[in-house]
């Protein structure tokens, strides 16, 4: 089997992220041929989509928000849940975070996060496991970009984020209005017109929002 980093480099091109041109990522043009290549490489006909080869609308919104509001992460330790390409973690480091971790369950994502961090001259710690089975991480801010695209993940993410919030960790969510997003429970902070690709979405431009989790009920500020 090819090393994951070699596979990522073979199937992507390094280029600036639309709307966040200060960040470069190893990105793919087409999803289906790459998905097929992942299946052949892993011998798994049911392999996960190559999420890591694209900048998703939710992550793009978080990146824009951190550029506009660097104080949200400046000097703070950031944990990028479901990191994919590492986009949100890299944006956080650009905004002045003291450290960033990218967590993803996909081996190719882990390789992509490392390659993309290096391409941007940043250090990102990579965690490749299902952290939703664990306690909240040692972090000041958790970023969750585009995590509400499937029911099973959606139902696990929110309780985990709530527990992190209850421990005093700030939570920022980026999402283009996916089906499973519990928007009624969130506080909208900003909205961005982001450019993605019709390889992934029905439209090239999406309106993607950034949300915070409100303080727990009964807290002094809640
Ligand atoms: C739609 S992508 C979003 C990537 C990135 N945050 C962005 O906005 O560009 C979702 C990512 O979640 C990852 N993922 C799915 N389940 C996960 C889990 N339990 N823990 C961590 N990552 C997970 C997938 O591998 C994928 O890379």
PDB file of C-alpha atoms and ligand atoms in Angstrom:
ATOM      1  CA  UNK A   1       0.000   0.000   0.000  1.00  0.00           C
ATOM      2  CA  UNK A   2       1.214   3.503  -0.860  1.00  0.00           C
ATOM      3  CA  UNK A   3       2.076   5.758   2.089  1.00  0.00           C
ATOM      4  CA  UNK A   4      -0.937   8.015   2.755  1.00  0.00           C
ATOM      5  CA  UNK A   5       1.154  11.177   2.209  1.00  0.00           C
ATOM      6  CA  UNK A   6       2.334   9.898  -1.185  1.00  0.00           C
ATOM      7  CA  UNK A   7      -1.256   9.091  -2.118  1.00  0.00           C
ATOM      8  CA  UNK A   8      -2.437  12.582  -1.110  1.00  0.00           C
ATOM      9  CA  UNK A   9       0.346  14.254  -3.108  1.00  0.00           C
ATOM     10  CA  UNK A  10      -0.339  12.085  -6.147  1.00  0.00           C
ATOM     11  CA  UNK A  11      -4.033  12.945  -6.261  1.00  0.00           C
ATOM     12  CA  UNK A  12      -4.101  16.639  -5.349  1.00  0.00           C
ATOM     13  CA  UNK A  13      -2.678  19.970  -6.422  1.00  0.00           C
ATOM     14  CA  UNK A  14      -1.451  22.604  -4.002  1.00  0.00           C
ATOM     15  CA  UNK A  15      -3.378  25.831  -4.469  1.00  0.00           C
ATOM     16  CA  UNK A  16      -4.883  28.806  -2.623  1.00  0.00           C
ATOM     17  CA  UNK A  17      -8.274  28.332  -0.970  1.00  0.00           C
ATOM     18  CA  UNK A  18     -11.037  30.396  -2.619  1.00  0.00           C
ATOM     19  CA  UNK A  19     -11.865  33.331  -0.346  1.00  0.00           C
ATOM     20  CA  UNK A  20      -8.963  32.487   1.969  1.00  0.00           C
ATOM     21  CA  UNK A  21      -6.095  32.943  -0.463  1.00  0.00           C
ATOM     22  CA  UNK A  22      -3.544  33.301   2.347  1.00  0.00           C
ATOM     23  CA  UNK A  23      -4.021  29.552   2.931  1.00  0.00           C
ATOM     24  CA  UNK A  24      -2.844  26.895   0.486  1.00  0.00           C
ATOM     25  CA  UNK A  25      -4.134  23.330   0.551  1.00  0.00           C
ATOM     26  CA  UNK A  26      -3.553  20.142  -1.406  1.00  0.00           C
ATOM     27  CA  UNK A  27      -6.920  19.950  -3.165  1.00  0.00           C
ATOM     28  CA  UNK A  28      -8.523  17.690  -5.769  1.00  0.00           C
ATOM     29  CA  UNK A  29     -10.630  18.777  -8.731  1.00  0.00           C
ATOM     30  CA  UNK A  30     -12.986  15.819  -8.948  1.00  0.00           C
ATOM     31  CA  UNK A  31     -14.404  13.699  -6.189  1.00  0.00           C
ATOM     32  CA  UNK A  32     -15.519  10.497  -7.951  1.00  0.00           C
ATOM     33  CA  UNK A  33     -12.222   9.436  -9.582  1.00  0.00           C
ATOM     34  CA  UNK A  34     -10.423  10.128  -6.316  1.00  0.00           C
ATOM     35  CA  UNK A  35     -13.021   8.204  -4.318  1.00  0.00           C
ATOM     36  CA  UNK A  36     -12.527   5.270  -6.683  1.00  0.00           C
ATOM     37  CA  UNK A  37      -8.741   5.533  -6.254  1.00  0.00           C
ATOM     38  CA  UNK A  38      -9.190   5.482  -2.451  1.00  0.00           C
ATOM     39  CA  UNK A  39     -11.298   2.324  -2.804  1.00  0.00           C
ATOM     40  CA  UNK A  40      -8.625   0.631  -4.944  1.00  0.00           C
ATOM     41  CA  UNK A  41      -5.826   1.777  -2.625  1.00  0.00           C
ATOM     42  CA  UNK A  42      -7.525   0.580   0.563  1.00  0.00           C
ATOM     43  CA  UNK A  43      -9.242  -2.469  -0.942  1.00  0.00           C
ATOM     44  CA  UNK A  44     -12.412  -1.117   0.656  1.00  0.00           C
ATOM     45  CA  UNK A  45     -15.287  -0.726  -1.797  1.00  0.00           C
ATOM     46  CA  UNK A  46     -17.131   1.151   0.950  1.00  0.00           C
ATOM     47  CA  UNK A  47     -14.294   3.587   1.719  1.00  0.00           C
ATOM     48  CA  UNK A  48     -15.136   7.039   3.071  1.00  0.00           C
ATOM     49  CA  UNK A  49     -15.344   9.932   0.620  1.00  0.00           C
ATOM     50  CA  UNK A  50     -12.043  11.802   0.295  1.00  0.00           C
ATOM     51  CA  UNK A  51     -13.300  14.704   2.437  1.00  0.00           C
ATOM     52  CA  UNK A  52      -9.689  15.719   3.085  1.00  0.00           C
ATOM     53  CA  UNK A  53      -9.163  16.716  -0.579  1.00  0.00           C
ATOM     54  CA  UNK A  54     -11.689  19.570  -0.435  1.00  0.00           C
ATOM     55  CA  UNK A  55     -12.312  22.712   1.603  1.00  0.00           C
ATOM     56  CA  UNK A  56     -15.884  22.286   2.831  1.00  0.00           C
ATOM     57  CA  UNK A  57     -18.346  25.137   3.154  1.00  0.00           C
ATOM     58  CA  UNK A  58     -18.472  24.913   6.959  1.00  0.00           C
ATOM     59  CA  UNK A  59     -14.693  25.049   7.239  1.00  0.00           C
ATOM     60  CA  UNK A  60     -14.530  27.948   4.794  1.00  0.00           C
ATOM     61  CA  UNK A  61     -16.953  29.910   6.980  1.00  0.00           C
ATOM     62  CA  UNK A  62     -14.874  29.248  10.099  1.00  0.00           C
ATOM     63  CA  UNK A  63     -11.737  30.315   8.229  1.00  0.00           C
ATOM     64  CA  UNK A  64     -13.383  33.578   7.174  1.00  0.00           C
ATOM     65  CA  UNK A  65     -14.686  34.166  10.684  1.00  0.00           C
ATOM     66  CA  UNK A  66     -11.245  33.669  12.246  1.00  0.00           C
ATOM     67  CA  UNK A  67      -9.728  36.081   9.754  1.00  0.00           C
ATOM     68  CA  UNK A  68     -12.365  38.677  10.723  1.00  0.00           C
ATOM     69  CA  UNK A  69     -12.229  37.848  14.450  1.00  0.00           C
ATOM     70  CA  UNK A  70      -8.724  36.632  15.327  1.00  0.00           C
ATOM     71  CA  UNK A  71      -9.454  37.409  18.977  1.00  0.00           C
ATOM     72  CA  UNK A  72     -11.643  34.263  19.031  1.00  0.00           C
ATOM     73  CA  UNK A  73      -8.498  32.107  18.993  1.00  0.00           C
ATOM     74  CA  UNK A  74      -5.522  34.418  19.457  1.00  0.00           C
ATOM     75  CA  UNK A  75      -3.170  33.081  22.136  1.00  0.00           C
ATOM     76  CA  UNK A  76      -5.485  30.098  22.713  1.00  0.00           C
ATOM     77  CA  UNK A  77      -5.160  26.337  22.181  1.00  0.00           C
ATOM     78  CA  UNK A  78      -7.412  25.194  19.382  1.00  0.00           C
ATOM     79  CA  UNK A  79      -8.818  21.738  18.649  1.00  0.00           C
ATOM     80  CA  UNK A  80     -10.147  21.234  15.115  1.00  0.00           C
ATOM     81  CA  UNK A  81     -12.682  18.396  15.219  1.00  0.00           C
ATOM     82  CA  UNK A  82     -13.271  16.502  11.945  1.00  0.00           C
ATOM     83  CA  UNK A  83     -10.367  18.410  10.494  1.00  0.00           C
ATOM     84  CA  UNK A  84     -10.363  16.938   6.950  1.00  0.00           C
ATOM     85  CA  UNK A  85      -7.693  18.979   5.155  1.00  0.00           C
ATOM     86  CA  UNK A  86      -6.781  20.805   8.369  1.00  0.00           C
ATOM     87  CA  UNK A  87      -8.294  24.024   7.013  1.00  0.00           C
ATOM     88  CA  UNK A  88      -9.765  25.298  10.311  1.00  0.00           C
ATOM     89  CA  UNK A  89      -6.642  24.459  12.320  1.00  0.00           C
ATOM     90  CA  UNK A  90      -4.456  26.283   9.787  1.00  0.00           C
ATOM     91  CA  UNK A  91      -6.804  29.289   9.780  1.00  0.00           C
ATOM     92  CA  UNK A  92      -6.608  29.328  13.589  1.00  0.00           C
ATOM     93  CA  UNK A  93      -2.807  29.375  13.505  1.00  0.00           C
ATOM     94  CA  UNK A  94      -2.915  32.210  10.961  1.00  0.00           C
ATOM     95  CA  UNK A  95      -5.193  34.075  13.390  1.00  0.00           C
ATOM     96  CA  UNK A  96      -2.663  33.737  16.208  1.00  0.00           C
ATOM     97  CA  UNK A  97      -3.667  30.556  18.062  1.00  0.00           C
ATOM     98  CA  UNK A  98      -0.903  29.398  20.412  1.00  0.00           C
ATOM     99  CA  UNK A  99      -1.280  25.765  19.252  1.00  0.00           C
ATOM    100  CA  UNK A 100      -3.648  23.746  17.086  1.00  0.00           C
ATOM    101  CA  UNK A 101      -4.602  20.091  16.870  1.00  0.00           C
ATOM    102  CA  UNK A 102      -6.441  18.547  13.934  1.00  0.00           C
ATOM    103  CA  UNK A 103      -8.476  15.405  14.692  1.00  0.00           C
ATOM    104  CA  UNK A 104      -9.866  13.074  12.057  1.00  0.00           C
ATOM    105  CA  UNK A 105     -10.555   9.353  11.803  1.00  0.00           C
ATOM    106  CA  UNK A 106      -9.290   9.060   8.212  1.00  0.00           C
ATOM    107  CA  UNK A 107      -5.651   8.066   7.583  1.00  0.00           C
ATOM    108  CA  UNK A 108      -5.513  10.155   4.404  1.00  0.00           C
ATOM    109  CA  UNK A 109      -6.887  13.150   6.299  1.00  0.00           C
ATOM    110  CA  UNK A 110      -4.139  12.745   8.899  1.00  0.00           C
ATOM    111  CA  UNK A 111      -1.555  12.821   6.104  1.00  0.00           C
ATOM    112  CA  UNK A 112      -3.274  15.759   4.390  1.00  0.00           C
ATOM    113  CA  UNK A 113      -3.353  17.798   7.622  1.00  0.00           C
ATOM    114  CA  UNK A 114       0.405  17.314   8.032  1.00  0.00           C
ATOM    115  CA  UNK A 115       1.146  18.164   4.399  1.00  0.00           C
ATOM    116  CA  UNK A 116      -1.140  21.202   4.456  1.00  0.00           C
ATOM    117  CA  UNK A 117       0.274  22.467   7.748  1.00  0.00           C
ATOM    118  CA  UNK A 118       3.762  22.261   6.276  1.00  0.00           C
ATOM    119  CA  UNK A 119       2.653  23.990   3.066  1.00  0.00           C
ATOM    120  CA  UNK A 120       1.519  26.921   5.212  1.00  0.00           C
ATOM    121  CA  UNK A 121       4.592  26.961   7.448  1.00  0.00           C
ATOM    122  CA  UNK A 122       2.508  25.915  10.478  1.00  0.00           C
ATOM    123  CA  UNK A 123       2.789  23.154  13.065  1.00  0.00           C
ATOM    124  CA  UNK A 124      -0.416  21.258  13.693  1.00  0.00           C
ATOM    125  CA  UNK A 125      -0.595  18.276  16.008  1.00  0.00           C
ATOM    126  CA  UNK A 126      -2.570  15.463  14.373  1.00  0.00           C
ATOM    127  CA  UNK A 127      -4.830  13.069  16.246  1.00  0.00           C
ATOM    128  CA  UNK A 128      -6.108  10.162  14.214  1.00  0.00           C
ATOM    129  CA  UNK A 129      -8.817   8.486  16.203  1.00  0.00           C
ATOM    130  CA  UNK A 130     -12.451   8.874  17.133  1.00  0.00           C
ATOM    131  CA  UNK A 131     -12.196  11.500  19.855  1.00  0.00           C
ATOM    132  CA  UNK A 132     -15.982  11.529  20.263  1.00  0.00           C
ATOM    133  CA  UNK A 133     -15.481   8.412  22.408  1.00  0.00           C
ATOM    134  CA  UNK A 134     -13.307  10.446  24.787  1.00  0.00           C
ATOM    135  CA  UNK A 135     -13.579  13.313  27.213  1.00  0.00           C
ATOM    136  CA  UNK A 136     -13.202  16.833  25.845  1.00  0.00           C
ATOM    137  CA  UNK A 137      -9.615  17.639  24.844  1.00  0.00           C
ATOM    138  CA  UNK A 138      -7.193  19.981  26.597  1.00  0.00           C
ATOM    139  CA  UNK A 139      -8.086  23.046  24.567  1.00  0.00           C
ATOM    140  CA  UNK A 140      -9.525  26.543  24.911  1.00  0.00           C
ATOM    141  CA  UNK A 141     -11.515  26.526  21.665  1.00  0.00           C
ATOM    142  CA  UNK A 142     -13.016  23.702  19.600  1.00  0.00           C
ATOM    143  CA  UNK A 143     -13.746  24.300  15.914  1.00  0.00           C
ATOM    144  CA  UNK A 144     -16.295  22.040  14.220  1.00  0.00           C
ATOM    145  CA  UNK A 145     -16.447  22.686  10.468  1.00  0.00           C
ATOM    146  CA  UNK A 146     -19.095  20.831   8.471  1.00  0.00           C
ATOM    147  CA  UNK A 147     -19.896  17.991  10.887  1.00  0.00           C
ATOM    148  CA  UNK A 148     -23.647  17.752  10.310  1.00  0.00           C
ATOM    149  CA  UNK A 149     -23.758  16.018   6.922  1.00  0.00           C
ATOM    150  CA  UNK A 150     -24.770  12.571   8.210  1.00  0.00           C
ATOM    151  CA  UNK A 151     -27.164  11.511  10.961  1.00  0.00           C
ATOM    152  CA  UNK A 152     -24.875   9.188  12.902  1.00  0.00           C
ATOM    153  CA  UNK A 153     -22.054  11.709  13.237  1.00  0.00           C
ATOM    154  CA  UNK A 154     -24.492  14.555  13.901  1.00  0.00           C
ATOM    155  CA  UNK A 155     -26.095  12.802  16.842  1.00  0.00           C
ATOM    156  CA  UNK A 156     -22.708  12.153  18.466  1.00  0.00           C
ATOM    157  CA  UNK A 157     -21.101  15.539  17.844  1.00  0.00           C
ATOM    158  CA  UNK A 158     -23.531  17.808  19.655  1.00  0.00           C
ATOM    159  CA  UNK A 159     -23.493  15.992  23.053  1.00  0.00           C
ATOM    160  CA  UNK A 160     -19.684  15.899  22.906  1.00  0.00           C
ATOM    161  CA  UNK A 161     -19.503  19.607  22.110  1.00  0.00           C
ATOM    162  CA  UNK A 162     -21.966  20.369  24.906  1.00  0.00           C
ATOM    163  CA  UNK A 163     -19.792  18.499  27.396  1.00  0.00           C
ATOM    164  CA  UNK A 164     -16.754  20.459  26.205  1.00  0.00           C
ATOM    165  CA  UNK A 165     -18.692  23.717  26.495  1.00  0.00           C
ATOM    166  CA  UNK A 166     -19.742  22.756  30.038  1.00  0.00           C
ATOM    167  CA  UNK A 167     -16.051  22.426  30.905  1.00  0.00           C
ATOM    168  CA  UNK A 168     -15.460  25.999  29.769  1.00  0.00           C
ATOM    169  CA  UNK A 169     -14.208  25.340  26.232  1.00  0.00           C
ATOM    170  CA  UNK A 170     -15.506  27.784  23.608  1.00  0.00           C
ATOM    171  CA  UNK A 171     -17.143  26.074  20.620  1.00  0.00           C
ATOM    172  CA  UNK A 172     -17.366  27.480  17.097  1.00  0.00           C
ATOM    173  CA  UNK A 173     -19.394  25.645  14.472  1.00  0.00           C
ATOM    174  CA  UNK A 174     -19.324  26.288  10.719  1.00  0.00           C
ATOM    175  CA  UNK A 175     -22.115  24.924   8.557  1.00  0.00           C
ATOM    176  CA  UNK A 176     -23.971  25.695   5.307  1.00  0.00           C
ATOM    177  CA  UNK A 177     -27.358  24.573   6.661  1.00  0.00           C
ATOM    178  CA  UNK A 178     -26.946  20.823   6.405  1.00  0.00           C
ATOM    179  CA  UNK A 179     -29.917  18.640   7.105  1.00  0.00           C
ATOM    180  CA  UNK A 180     -28.884  17.512  10.600  1.00  0.00           C
ATOM    181  CA  UNK A 181     -27.656  20.859  11.959  1.00  0.00           C
ATOM    182  CA  UNK A 182     -29.552  21.749  15.173  1.00  0.00           C
ATOM    183  CA  UNK A 183     -29.551  25.465  14.262  1.00  0.00           C
ATOM    184  CA  UNK A 184     -32.288  26.252  16.803  1.00  0.00           C
ATOM    185  CA  UNK A 185     -29.890  25.358  19.589  1.00  0.00           C
ATOM    186  CA  UNK A 186     -27.065  27.559  18.309  1.00  0.00           C
ATOM    187  CA  UNK A 187     -26.238  31.258  18.353  1.00  0.00           C
ATOM    188  CA  UNK A 188     -25.451  32.641  14.902  1.00  0.00           C
ATOM    189  CA  UNK A 189     -22.322  34.813  14.843  1.00  0.00           C
ATOM    190  CA  UNK A 190     -21.738  35.469  11.144  1.00  0.00           C
ATOM    191  CA  UNK A 191     -22.765  34.441   7.653  1.00  0.00           C
ATOM    192  CA  UNK A 192     -20.526  34.176   4.575  1.00  0.00           C
ATOM    193  CA  UNK A 193     -21.023  33.557   0.893  1.00  0.00           C
ATOM    194  CA  UNK A 194     -18.402  30.854   0.325  1.00  0.00           C
ATOM    195  CA  UNK A 195     -17.210  29.355  -2.948  1.00  0.00           C
ATOM    196  CA  UNK A 196     -17.042  25.571  -2.913  1.00  0.00           C
ATOM    197  CA  UNK A 197     -17.435  23.280  -5.903  1.00  0.00           C
ATOM    198  CA  UNK A 198     -20.311  21.549  -7.661  1.00  0.00           C
ATOM    199  CA  UNK A 199     -18.286  18.367  -7.223  1.00  0.00           C
ATOM    200  CA  UNK A 200     -19.599  18.444  -3.640  1.00  0.00           C
ATOM    201  CA  UNK A 201     -22.593  20.754  -3.560  1.00  0.00           C
ATOM    202  CA  UNK A 202     -25.627  21.575  -5.669  1.00  0.00           C
ATOM    203  CA  UNK A 203     -24.371  25.154  -6.140  1.00  0.00           C
ATOM    204  CA  UNK A 204     -20.861  26.595  -6.435  1.00  0.00           C
ATOM    205  CA  UNK A 205     -21.687  29.311  -3.900  1.00  0.00           C
ATOM    206  CA  UNK A 206     -23.197  28.502  -0.519  1.00  0.00           C
ATOM    207  CA  UNK A 207     -24.262  30.659   2.377  1.00  0.00           C
ATOM    208  CA  UNK A 208     -22.394  29.224   5.318  1.00  0.00           C
ATOM    209  CA  UNK A 209     -22.795  30.369   8.902  1.00  0.00           C
ATOM    210  CA  UNK A 210     -20.668  30.375  11.984  1.00  0.00           C
ATOM    211  CA  UNK A 211     -22.363  29.592  15.287  1.00  0.00           C
ATOM    212  CA  UNK A 212     -21.451  29.406  18.942  1.00  0.00           C
ATOM    213  CA  UNK A 213     -22.913  27.008  21.455  1.00  0.00           C
ATOM    214  CA  UNK A 214     -24.760  29.156  23.999  1.00  0.00           C
ATOM    215  CA  UNK A 215     -23.704  28.921  27.656  1.00  0.00           C
ATOM    216  CA  UNK A 216     -25.366  26.094  29.602  1.00  0.00           C
ATOM    217  CA  UNK A 217     -28.796  26.832  31.072  1.00  0.00           C
ATOM    218  CA  UNK A 218     -28.575  28.141  34.575  1.00  0.00           C
ATOM    219  CA  UNK A 219     -25.068  29.561  34.146  1.00  0.00           C
ATOM    220  CA  UNK A 220     -24.514  33.226  35.102  1.00  0.00           C
ATOM    221  CA  UNK A 221     -24.367  34.255  31.417  1.00  0.00           C
ATOM    222  CA  UNK A 222     -26.978  31.738  30.165  1.00  0.00           C
TER     223      UNK A 222
HETATM  224  C1  LIG B   1     -17.212  17.326   5.586  1.00  0.00           C
HETATM  225  S1  LIG B   1     -15.588  17.009   6.221  1.00  0.00           S
HETATM  226  C2  LIG B   1     -15.157  18.566   6.968  1.00  0.00           C
HETATM  227  C3  LIG B   1     -13.670  18.825   6.940  1.00  0.00           C
HETATM  228  C4  LIG B   1     -13.242  20.209   7.428  1.00  0.00           C
HETATM  229  N1  LIG B   1     -13.663  20.447   8.786  1.00  0.00           N
HETATM  230  C5  LIG B   1     -13.777  21.284   6.497  1.00  0.00           C
HETATM  231  O1  LIG B   1     -14.721  21.985   6.879  1.00  0.00           O
HETATM  232  O2  LIG B   1     -13.242  21.414   5.373  1.00  0.00           O
HETATM  233  C6  LIG B   1     -15.928  16.002   7.658  1.00  0.00           C
HETATM  234  C7  LIG B   1     -14.707  15.279   8.242  1.00  0.00           C
HETATM  235  O3  LIG B   1     -15.113  14.607   9.438  1.00  0.00           O
HETATM  236  C8  LIG B   1     -14.315  13.460   9.590  1.00  0.00           C
HETATM  237  N2  LIG B   1     -14.949  12.606  10.596  1.00  0.00           N
HETATM  238  C9  LIG B   1     -16.049  11.818  10.472  1.00  0.00           C
HETATM  239  N3  LIG B   1     -16.315  11.214  11.647  1.00  0.00           N
HETATM  240  C10 LIG B   1     -15.384  11.641  12.539  1.00  0.00           C
HETATM  241  C11 LIG B   1     -15.123  11.394  13.909  1.00  0.00           C
HETATM  242  N4  LIG B   1     -15.878  10.566  14.632  1.00  0.00           N
HETATM  243  N5  LIG B   1     -14.072  12.017  14.504  1.00  0.00           N
HETATM  244  C12 LIG B   1     -13.285  12.861  13.787  1.00  0.00           C
HETATM  245  N6  LIG B   1     -13.481  13.138  12.473  1.00  0.00           N
HETATM  246  C13 LIG B   1     -14.495  12.532  11.862  1.00  0.00           C
HETATM  247  C14 LIG B   1     -14.277  12.895   8.173  1.00  0.00           C
HETATM  248  O4  LIG B   1     -13.237  11.963   8.011  1.00  0.00           O
HETATM  249  C15 LIG B   1     -14.095  14.195   7.376  1.00  0.00           C
HETATM  250  O5  LIG B   1     -12.728  14.460   7.149  1.00  0.00           O
END
